[in-house]
mmCIF file of C-alpha atoms and ligand atoms in Angstrom:
data_model
loop_
_atom_site.group_PDB
_atom_site.id
_atom_site.type_symbol
_atom_site.label_atom_id
_atom_site.label_comp_id
_atom_site.label_asym_id
_atom_site.label_seq_id
_atom_site.Cartn_x
_atom_site.Cartn_y
_atom_site.Cartn_z
ATOM 1 C CA SER A 1 -13.206 -4.480 19.220
ATOM 2 C CA LYS A 2 -14.750 -4.526 15.702
ATOM 3 C CA LEU A 3 -14.266 -6.175 12.399
ATOM 4 C CA ALA A 4 -12.476 -3.313 10.514
ATOM 5 C CA ALA A 5 -11.944 -5.089 7.151
ATOM 6 C CA ALA A 6 -12.553 -8.649 5.824
ATOM 7 C CA ARG A 7 -12.011 -10.430 2.466
ATOM 8 C CA TYR A 8 -11.770 -14.251 1.882
ATOM 9 C CA GLY A 9 -11.497 -16.712 -0.923
ATOM 10 C CA LYS A 10 -9.410 -19.393 -2.629
ATOM 11 C CA ASP A 11 -5.607 -18.985 -3.386
ATOM 12 C CA ASN A 12 -3.316 -21.128 -5.584
ATOM 13 C CA VAL A 13 -6.082 -22.392 -7.851
ATOM 14 C CA ARG A 14 -4.024 -23.854 -10.680
ATOM 15 C CA VAL A 15 -5.718 -23.775 -14.044
ATOM 16 C CA TYR A 16 -4.678 -25.181 -17.324
ATOM 17 C CA LYS A 17 -6.525 -24.708 -20.559
ATOM 18 C CA VAL A 18 -5.745 -26.142 -24.008
ATOM 19 C CA HIS A 19 -7.235 -24.836 -27.298
ATOM 20 C CA ARG A 20 -7.085 -27.266 -30.236
ATOM 21 C CA ASP A 21 -7.474 -25.913 -33.781
ATOM 22 C CA GLN A 22 -9.244 -28.627 -35.702
ATOM 23 C CA LYS A 23 -8.235 -27.271 -39.027
ATOM 24 C CA THR A 24 -4.518 -27.075 -38.496
ATOM 25 C CA GLY A 25 -3.946 -29.357 -35.532
ATOM 26 C CA VAL A 26 -2.104 -26.670 -33.712
ATOM 27 C CA GLN A 27 -2.722 -26.662 -30.071
ATOM 28 C CA THR A 28 -2.234 -23.807 -27.703
ATOM 29 C CA VAL A 29 -1.848 -23.982 -23.906
ATOM 30 C CA VAL A 30 -2.294 -21.595 -20.937
ATOM 31 C CA GLU A 31 -1.337 -22.148 -17.326
ATOM 32 C CA MET A 32 -2.257 -19.965 -14.531
ATOM 33 C CA THR A 33 -2.283 -19.694 -10.632
ATOM 34 C CA ILE A 34 -5.316 -17.730 -9.440
ATOM 35 C CA CYS A 35 -6.371 -16.094 -6.386
ATOM 36 C CA VAL A 36 -9.999 -14.791 -5.822
ATOM 37 C CA LEU A 37 -10.813 -12.720 -2.683
ATOM 38 C CA LEU A 38 -14.348 -11.481 -2.005
ATOM 39 C CA GLU A 39 -15.677 -8.529 0.219
ATOM 40 C CA GLY A 40 -19.194 -7.645 0.965
ATOM 41 C CA GLU A 41 -21.834 -8.057 3.675
ATOM 42 C CA ILE A 42 -19.852 -11.019 5.181
ATOM 43 C CA ASP A 43 -19.287 -9.657 8.666
ATOM 44 C CA VAL A 44 -21.434 -12.103 10.561
ATOM 45 C CA SER A 45 -19.531 -15.020 9.307
ATOM 46 C CA TYR A 46 -16.633 -13.615 11.290
ATOM 47 C CA THR A 47 -18.364 -11.992 14.202
ATOM 48 C CA LYS A 48 -21.451 -14.385 14.760
ATOM 49 C CA ALA A 49 -20.140 -17.711 13.349
ATOM 50 C CA ASP A 50 -23.071 -17.229 10.802
ATOM 51 C CA ASN A 51 -22.071 -19.079 7.659
ATOM 52 C CA SER A 52 -25.317 -18.211 5.712
ATOM 53 C CA VAL A 53 -23.401 -15.327 3.903
ATOM 54 C CA VAL A 54 -20.441 -17.483 2.906
ATOM 55 C CA VAL A 55 -19.811 -18.590 -0.536
ATOM 56 C CA ALA A 56 -17.616 -21.418 0.207
ATOM 57 C CA THR A 57 -14.049 -21.097 -1.050
ATOM 58 C CA ASP A 58 -14.575 -24.614 -2.582
ATOM 59 C CA SER A 59 -17.416 -23.246 -4.559
ATOM 60 C CA MET A 60 -15.217 -20.310 -5.650
ATOM 61 C CA LYS A 61 -12.655 -22.819 -6.889
ATOM 62 C CA ASN A 62 -15.375 -24.774 -8.778
ATOM 63 C CA THR A 63 -16.536 -21.416 -10.170
ATOM 64 C CA ILE A 64 -13.145 -20.563 -11.740
ATOM 65 C CA PHE A 65 -12.942 -23.952 -13.637
ATOM 66 C CA ILE A 66 -16.469 -23.519 -15.111
ATOM 67 C CA LEU A 67 -15.706 -19.992 -16.110
ATOM 68 C CA ALA A 68 -12.349 -21.049 -17.665
ATOM 69 C CA LYS A 69 -14.343 -23.572 -19.647
ATOM 70 C CA GLN A 70 -17.134 -21.161 -20.774
ATOM 71 C CA HIS A 71 -14.971 -18.143 -21.533
ATOM 72 C CA PRO A 72 -11.523 -17.111 -22.951
ATOM 73 C CA VAL A 73 -8.734 -17.290 -20.438
ATOM 74 C CA THR A 74 -6.553 -14.852 -22.318
ATOM 75 C CA PRO A 75 -5.683 -12.056 -22.036
ATOM 76 C CA PRO A 76 -5.489 -12.454 -18.218
ATOM 77 C CA GLU A 77 -6.867 -8.838 -18.006
ATOM 78 C CA LEU A 78 -10.093 -10.197 -19.571
ATOM 79 C CA PHE A 79 -10.353 -13.434 -17.610
ATOM 80 C CA GLY A 80 -9.651 -11.599 -14.344
ATOM 81 C CA SER A 81 -12.437 -9.189 -15.242
ATOM 82 C CA ILE A 82 -14.826 -12.121 -16.130
ATOM 83 C CA ILE A 83 -14.301 -13.902 -12.847
ATOM 84 C CA GLY A 84 -14.511 -10.615 -10.640
ATOM 85 C CA THR A 85 -17.633 -9.543 -12.509
ATOM 86 C CA HIS A 86 -19.216 -13.048 -12.073
ATOM 87 C CA PHE A 87 -18.996 -13.047 -8.316
ATOM 88 C CA ILE A 88 -20.453 -9.517 -7.730
ATOM 89 C CA GLU A 89 -23.361 -10.106 -10.289
ATOM 90 C CA THR A 90 -24.141 -13.684 -8.965
ATOM 91 C CA TYR A 91 -24.157 -12.839 -5.080
ATOM 92 C CA LYS A 92 -26.200 -9.626 -4.215
ATOM 93 C CA HIS A 93 -24.285 -9.378 -0.928
ATOM 94 C CA ILE A 94 -20.845 -9.535 -2.583
ATOM 95 C CA HIS A 95 -19.692 -6.133 -3.540
ATOM 96 C CA VAL A 96 -15.964 -6.348 -4.326
ATOM 97 C CA ALA A 97 -13.993 -9.115 -5.917
ATOM 98 C CA HIS A 98 -10.051 -9.111 -6.027
ATOM 99 C CA VAL A 99 -8.669 -11.473 -8.660
ATOM 100 C CA ASN A 100 -4.943 -12.200 -9.132
ATOM 101 C CA ILE A 101 -3.757 -14.265 -12.066
ATOM 102 C CA ILE A 102 -0.132 -15.430 -12.410
ATOM 103 C CA THR A 103 0.343 -16.684 -15.971
ATOM 104 C CA HIS A 104 3.348 -19.177 -16.381
ATOM 105 C CA ARG A 105 5.459 -19.374 -19.515
ATOM 106 C CA TRP A 106 4.874 -22.315 -21.976
ATOM 107 C CA THR A 107 6.712 -21.110 -25.031
ATOM 108 C CA ARG A 108 6.253 -23.096 -28.192
ATOM 109 C CA MET A 109 9.111 -25.230 -29.031
ATOM 110 C CA THR A 110 10.979 -24.648 -32.306
ATOM 111 C CA ILE A 111 12.010 -27.919 -33.758
ATOM 112 C CA ASP A 112 13.952 -28.169 -36.923
ATOM 113 C CA GLY A 113 13.370 -24.424 -37.391
ATOM 114 C CA LYS A 114 9.562 -24.790 -37.209
ATOM 115 C CA PRO A 115 7.067 -24.129 -34.483
ATOM 116 C CA HIS A 116 5.893 -27.459 -32.993
ATOM 117 C CA PRO A 117 2.101 -27.864 -32.958
ATOM 118 C CA HIS A 118 1.814 -29.163 -29.472
ATOM 119 C CA SER A 119 4.951 -29.033 -27.526
ATOM 120 C CA PHE A 120 6.155 -26.081 -25.162
ATOM 121 C CA LEU A 121 8.914 -25.232 -22.753
ATOM 122 C CA ARG A 122 9.215 -23.377 -19.609
ATOM 123 C CA ASP A 123 11.791 -20.816 -20.647
ATOM 124 C CA GLY A 124 12.152 -18.867 -17.341
ATOM 125 C CA ALA A 125 10.447 -18.166 -14.070
ATOM 126 C CA GLU A 126 9.162 -15.002 -15.622
ATOM 127 C CA THR A 127 5.371 -14.639 -15.346
ATOM 128 C CA ARG A 128 2.743 -12.203 -16.730
ATOM 129 C CA ASN A 129 0.399 -11.237 -13.934
ATOM 130 C CA VAL A 130 -2.771 -9.127 -13.472
ATOM 131 C CA GLN A 131 -4.478 -7.833 -10.321
ATOM 132 C CA VAL A 132 -8.131 -7.096 -11.297
ATOM 133 C CA ASP A 133 -10.397 -5.295 -8.653
ATOM 134 C CA VAL A 134 -14.059 -5.397 -9.600
ATOM 135 C CA THR A 135 -16.191 -2.956 -7.344
ATOM 136 C CA GLU A 136 -19.928 -3.039 -7.670
ATOM 137 C CA GLY A 137 -21.209 0.368 -9.031
ATOM 138 C CA LYS A 138 -17.531 1.743 -9.405
ATOM 139 C CA GLY A 139 -15.987 -0.318 -12.125
ATOM 140 C CA ILE A 140 -12.794 -2.382 -12.809
ATOM 141 C CA GLU A 141 -9.209 -1.568 -11.738
ATOM 142 C CA ILE A 142 -6.617 -3.489 -13.583
ATOM 143 C CA ALA A 143 -2.773 -3.754 -12.758
ATOM 144 C CA SER A 144 -0.681 -5.738 -15.299
ATOM 145 C CA SER A 145 2.693 -6.835 -14.671
ATOM 146 C CA ILE A 146 5.828 -8.684 -15.669
ATOM 147 C CA SER A 147 7.540 -10.561 -12.788
ATOM 148 C CA GLY A 148 10.674 -12.611 -12.429
ATOM 149 C CA LEU A 149 12.364 -11.637 -15.602
ATOM 150 C CA HIS A 150 16.123 -12.287 -14.729
ATOM 151 C CA VAL A 151 18.434 -9.953 -16.722
ATOM 152 C CA LEU A 152 22.205 -9.325 -16.525
ATOM 153 C CA LYS A 153 24.677 -7.030 -18.364
ATOM 154 C CA SER A 154 28.396 -7.573 -18.048
ATOM 155 C CA THR A 155 29.243 -3.959 -18.664
ATOM 156 C CA GLY A 156 27.329 -0.658 -19.613
ATOM 157 C CA SER A 157 26.565 0.064 -16.023
ATOM 158 C CA GLU A 158 28.334 2.689 -13.846
ATOM 159 C CA PHE A 159 27.783 4.067 -10.296
ATOM 160 C CA TRP A 160 29.705 7.131 -9.113
ATOM 161 C CA GLY A 161 29.247 10.464 -7.649
ATOM 162 C CA PHE A 162 27.272 9.307 -4.733
ATOM 163 C CA ILE A 163 27.641 10.615 -1.270
ATOM 164 C CA ARG A 164 31.129 9.844 0.267
ATOM 165 C CA ASP A 165 31.264 10.192 4.010
ATOM 166 C CA GLU A 166 32.589 8.429 7.166
ATOM 167 C CA TYR A 167 30.021 5.512 6.383
ATOM 168 C CA THR A 168 31.205 5.049 2.803
ATOM 169 C CA THR A 169 33.429 2.182 1.618
ATOM 170 C CA LEU A 170 31.999 1.424 -1.838
ATOM 171 C CA PRO A 171 34.407 2.492 -4.576
ATOM 172 C CA GLU A 172 33.110 4.480 -7.536
ATOM 173 C CA THR A 173 32.924 2.511 -10.721
ATOM 174 C CA ARG A 174 32.587 3.338 -14.352
ATOM 175 C CA ASP A 175 32.370 -0.342 -15.455
ATOM 176 C CA ARG A 176 30.204 -2.898 -13.349
ATOM 177 C CA ILE A 177 27.910 -5.768 -13.747
ATOM 178 C CA LEU A 178 24.216 -5.014 -13.602
ATOM 179 C CA SER A 179 21.732 -7.728 -12.608
ATOM 180 C CA THR A 180 18.216 -7.627 -11.597
ATOM 181 C CA GLU A 181 14.780 -9.410 -11.621
ATOM 182 C CA VAL A 182 12.403 -7.149 -13.324
ATOM 183 C CA ASP A 183 9.051 -6.510 -11.560
ATOM 184 C CA ALA A 184 7.226 -3.953 -13.645
ATOM 185 C CA THR A 185 3.509 -3.012 -13.294
ATOM 186 C CA TRP A 186 1.400 -0.828 -15.426
ATOM 187 C CA LYS A 187 -1.862 0.399 -14.148
ATOM 188 C CA TRP A 188 -4.766 1.058 -16.534
ATOM 189 C CA LYS A 189 -7.457 3.758 -16.632
ATOM 190 C CA LYS A 190 -10.478 2.635 -14.774
ATOM 191 C CA PHE A 191 -12.816 0.501 -16.901
ATOM 192 C CA ASP A 192 -16.621 1.155 -16.308
ATOM 193 C CA SER A 193 -17.655 -2.504 -16.842
ATOM 194 C CA LEU A 194 -16.739 -5.840 -18.427
ATOM 195 C CA GLN A 195 -17.999 -4.608 -21.620
ATOM 196 C CA ALA A 196 -15.500 -1.732 -21.523
ATOM 197 C CA VAL A 197 -12.608 -4.279 -20.937
ATOM 198 C CA LYS A 198 -13.912 -6.373 -23.874
ATOM 199 C CA ALA A 199 -13.746 -3.296 -26.164
ATOM 200 C CA ASP A 200 -10.082 -3.002 -25.366
ATOM 201 C CA ILE A 201 -8.918 -6.651 -25.566
ATOM 202 C CA PRO A 202 -6.086 -6.009 -28.246
ATOM 203 C CA LYS A 203 -4.568 -3.291 -26.021
ATOM 204 C CA PHE A 204 -3.570 -5.786 -23.342
ATOM 205 C CA ASP A 205 -1.233 -8.139 -25.275
ATOM 206 C CA ARG A 206 0.238 -5.159 -27.003
ATOM 207 C CA ALA A 207 1.070 -3.374 -23.761
ATOM 208 C CA TRP A 208 2.545 -6.522 -22.364
ATOM 209 C CA SER A 209 4.814 -6.884 -25.430
ATOM 210 C CA LEU A 210 5.828 -3.233 -25.509
ATOM 211 C CA ALA A 211 6.543 -3.256 -21.725
ATOM 212 C CA ARG A 212 8.755 -6.290 -22.130
ATOM 213 C CA GLU A 213 10.492 -4.981 -25.167
ATOM 214 C CA ILE A 214 11.048 -1.465 -23.697
ATOM 215 C CA THR A 215 12.325 -3.009 -20.509
ATOM 216 C CA LEU A 216 14.902 -5.226 -22.270
ATOM 217 C CA LYS A 217 16.063 -2.565 -24.973
ATOM 218 C CA THR A 218 16.555 0.000 -22.344
ATOM 219 C CA PHE A 219 18.390 -2.315 -20.075
ATOM 220 C CA ALA A 220 20.638 -3.447 -22.790
ATOM 221 C CA GLU A 221 21.243 -0.114 -24.623
ATOM 222 C CA GLU A 222 21.391 2.585 -21.928
ATOM 223 C CA VAL A 223 24.761 3.177 -20.158
ATOM 224 C CA SER A 224 23.152 2.906 -16.831
ATOM 225 C CA ALA A 225 24.157 5.635 -14.223
ATOM 226 C CA SER A 226 22.290 3.723 -11.494
ATOM 227 C CA VAL A 227 19.308 1.409 -11.140
ATOM 228 C CA GLN A 228 17.280 4.619 -10.281
ATOM 229 C CA ALA A 229 18.076 6.269 -13.622
ATOM 230 C CA THR A 230 17.610 3.125 -15.718
ATOM 231 C CA MET A 231 14.172 2.320 -14.316
ATOM 232 C CA TYR A 232 12.967 5.843 -14.766
ATOM 233 C CA LYS A 233 13.934 5.630 -18.402
ATOM 234 C CA MET A 234 12.031 2.433 -18.809
ATOM 235 C CA ALA A 235 8.787 3.690 -16.993
ATOM 236 C CA GLU A 236 8.731 6.841 -18.930
ATOM 237 C CA LYS A 237 8.987 4.874 -22.298
ATOM 238 C CA ILE A 238 6.172 2.638 -21.389
ATOM 239 C CA ILE A 239 3.913 5.701 -20.378
ATOM 240 C CA ALA A 240 4.607 7.273 -23.732
ATOM 241 C CA ALA A 241 3.968 4.034 -25.679
ATOM 242 C CA VAL A 242 0.652 3.037 -23.883
ATOM 243 C CA PRO A 243 -1.865 5.798 -23.830
ATOM 244 C CA ASP A 244 -4.476 3.986 -21.605
ATOM 245 C CA VAL A 245 -1.820 3.333 -18.808
ATOM 246 C CA GLU A 246 -1.884 5.875 -16.026
ATOM 247 C CA THR A 247 1.215 4.851 -13.911
ATOM 248 C CA VAL A 248 4.141 2.463 -14.239
ATOM 249 C CA ASP A 249 5.868 0.923 -11.151
ATOM 250 C CA TYR A 250 9.326 -0.710 -11.068
ATOM 251 C CA SER A 251 10.770 -2.702 -8.208
ATOM 252 C CA LEU A 252 14.248 -3.883 -9.010
ATOM 253 C CA PRO A 253 16.652 -5.684 -6.759
ATOM 254 C CA ASN A 254 20.322 -4.745 -7.429
ATOM 255 C CA LYS A 255 21.899 -8.332 -7.468
ATOM 256 C CA HIS A 256 25.491 -7.553 -6.658
ATOM 257 C CA TYR A 257 28.504 -9.410 -8.181
ATOM 258 C CA PHE A 258 31.596 -8.756 -6.019
ATOM 259 C CA GLU A 259 35.145 -8.766 -7.462
ATOM 260 C CA VAL A 260 37.430 -11.530 -5.890
ATOM 261 C CA ASP A 261 40.878 -10.455 -5.016
ATOM 262 C CA LEU A 262 43.203 -13.322 -5.882
ATOM 263 C CA SER A 263 46.511 -11.400 -5.689
ATOM 264 C CA TRP A 264 47.409 -13.424 -2.597
ATOM 265 C CA HIS A 265 47.840 -16.445 -4.893
ATOM 266 C CA LYS A 266 51.024 -15.858 -6.907
ATOM 267 C CA GLY A 267 50.040 -12.238 -7.586
ATOM 268 C CA ILE A 268 47.041 -13.135 -9.740
ATOM 269 C CA LYS A 269 45.319 -9.953 -11.191
ATOM 270 C CA ASN A 270 41.607 -10.318 -10.915
ATOM 271 C CA THR A 271 40.451 -6.834 -9.729
ATOM 272 C CA GLY A 272 39.488 -3.593 -11.665
ATOM 273 C CA LYS A 273 39.996 -3.909 -15.449
ATOM 274 C CA ASP A 274 41.589 -7.439 -14.811
ATOM 275 C CA ALA A 275 38.533 -8.622 -13.058
ATOM 276 C CA GLU A 276 37.009 -11.772 -14.746
ATOM 277 C CA VAL A 277 35.992 -14.139 -11.943
ATOM 278 C CA TYR A 278 33.359 -12.576 -9.578
ATOM 279 C CA ALA A 279 31.326 -13.830 -6.580
ATOM 280 C CA PRO A 280 27.482 -13.362 -7.247
ATOM 281 C CA GLN A 281 25.871 -12.365 -3.968
ATOM 282 C CA SER A 282 22.619 -13.731 -2.657
ATOM 283 C CA GLY A 283 22.279 -10.844 -0.269
ATOM 284 C CA PRO A 284 22.297 -8.228 0.920
ATOM 285 C CA ASN A 285 20.855 -6.712 -2.305
ATOM 286 C CA GLY A 286 19.898 -3.167 -3.172
ATOM 287 C CA LEU A 287 16.111 -2.734 -3.759
ATOM 288 C CA ILE A 288 15.137 0.174 -5.916
ATOM 289 C CA LYS A 289 11.478 1.226 -6.513
ATOM 290 C CA CYS A 290 9.704 3.991 -8.297
ATOM 291 C CA THR A 291 6.205 5.027 -9.637
ATOM 292 C CA VAL A 292 5.984 7.231 -12.791
ATOM 293 C CA SER A 293 2.828 8.901 -13.544
ATOM 294 C CA ARG A 294 1.593 10.472 -16.905
ATOM 295 C CA SER A 295 1.686 14.007 -15.720
HETATM 296 O O1 AZA B 1 22.374 1.448 -9.018
HETATM 297 C C1 AZA B 1 22.707 1.697 -7.673
HETATM 298 N N1 AZA B 1 21.967 2.528 -6.941
HETATM 299 C C2 AZA B 1 22.149 2.669 -5.600
HETATM 300 O O2 AZA B 1 21.408 3.344 -4.938
HETATM 301 C C3 AZA B 1 23.323 2.030 -5.045
HETATM 302 N N2 AZA B 1 23.867 1.944 -3.788
HETATM 303 N N3 AZA B 1 24.842 1.096 -3.846
HETATM 304 N N4 AZA B 1 25.038 0.541 -5.065
HETATM 305 C C4 AZA B 1 24.048 1.134 -5.854
HETATM 306 N N5 AZA B 1 23.766 1.000 -7.100
#
């Protein structure tokens, strides 16, 4: 047997950073969960129990905190590129760094109609994530994403015209609940270096805002013929809106809400157009995926 592939590092490195504006007293916070995995000439640590090539994962964790102190931690695309570049530049035997950053929501509170200078709330499990892969001599690949954005519409969703055969029981509908948890990823053109990422910093926040706005607006306004059709519209709008993005992926669970027939109880009408009380389903759920490219 042989070692076909190897990468190692530290996962679940939780990092919080505060910025204090001395003039205004306004404080800003960022909270992330980071995973760094390294590849390179590390085989002997697996095959020969030779640890001379091992940058201890504990040292990697220390490095993340030091880099967070020394550099901006936003946008995550930049900080992920800083972390990855650090490792391949610092250790000559390390050639690839995979950095995943999950940014958690701390939305500034509005108190009495005014943004509060130092208080925040976790308004949802939604996260903003990046996967940054830095390869020595090749450049930096960045995939940005929105994850865990729970949405529901109470109408404006249809599903009909699908195959009806001896396996089909699902009735067609022109009016259904549609609910999903958005997992959308947009992959950037390759960046030659950290300098190239730094030259494009404003593009990352703008792309995230656009992707989020397009997703919510399309979800709300399109009369959905299916999850498939709606996600394709979202993806093609993001491609059109963000020139430096090459592909957009969506992965959407279809979280079903079943009608509850209550007619057995005194003839209660609660199905079809009379349906008001539904049973949200934990599973099984549809899972619809797509990748949309620029051309
Ligand atoms: O939007 C949908 N797409 C599907 O493929 C599907 N299958 N059952 N319900 C569905 N709803």
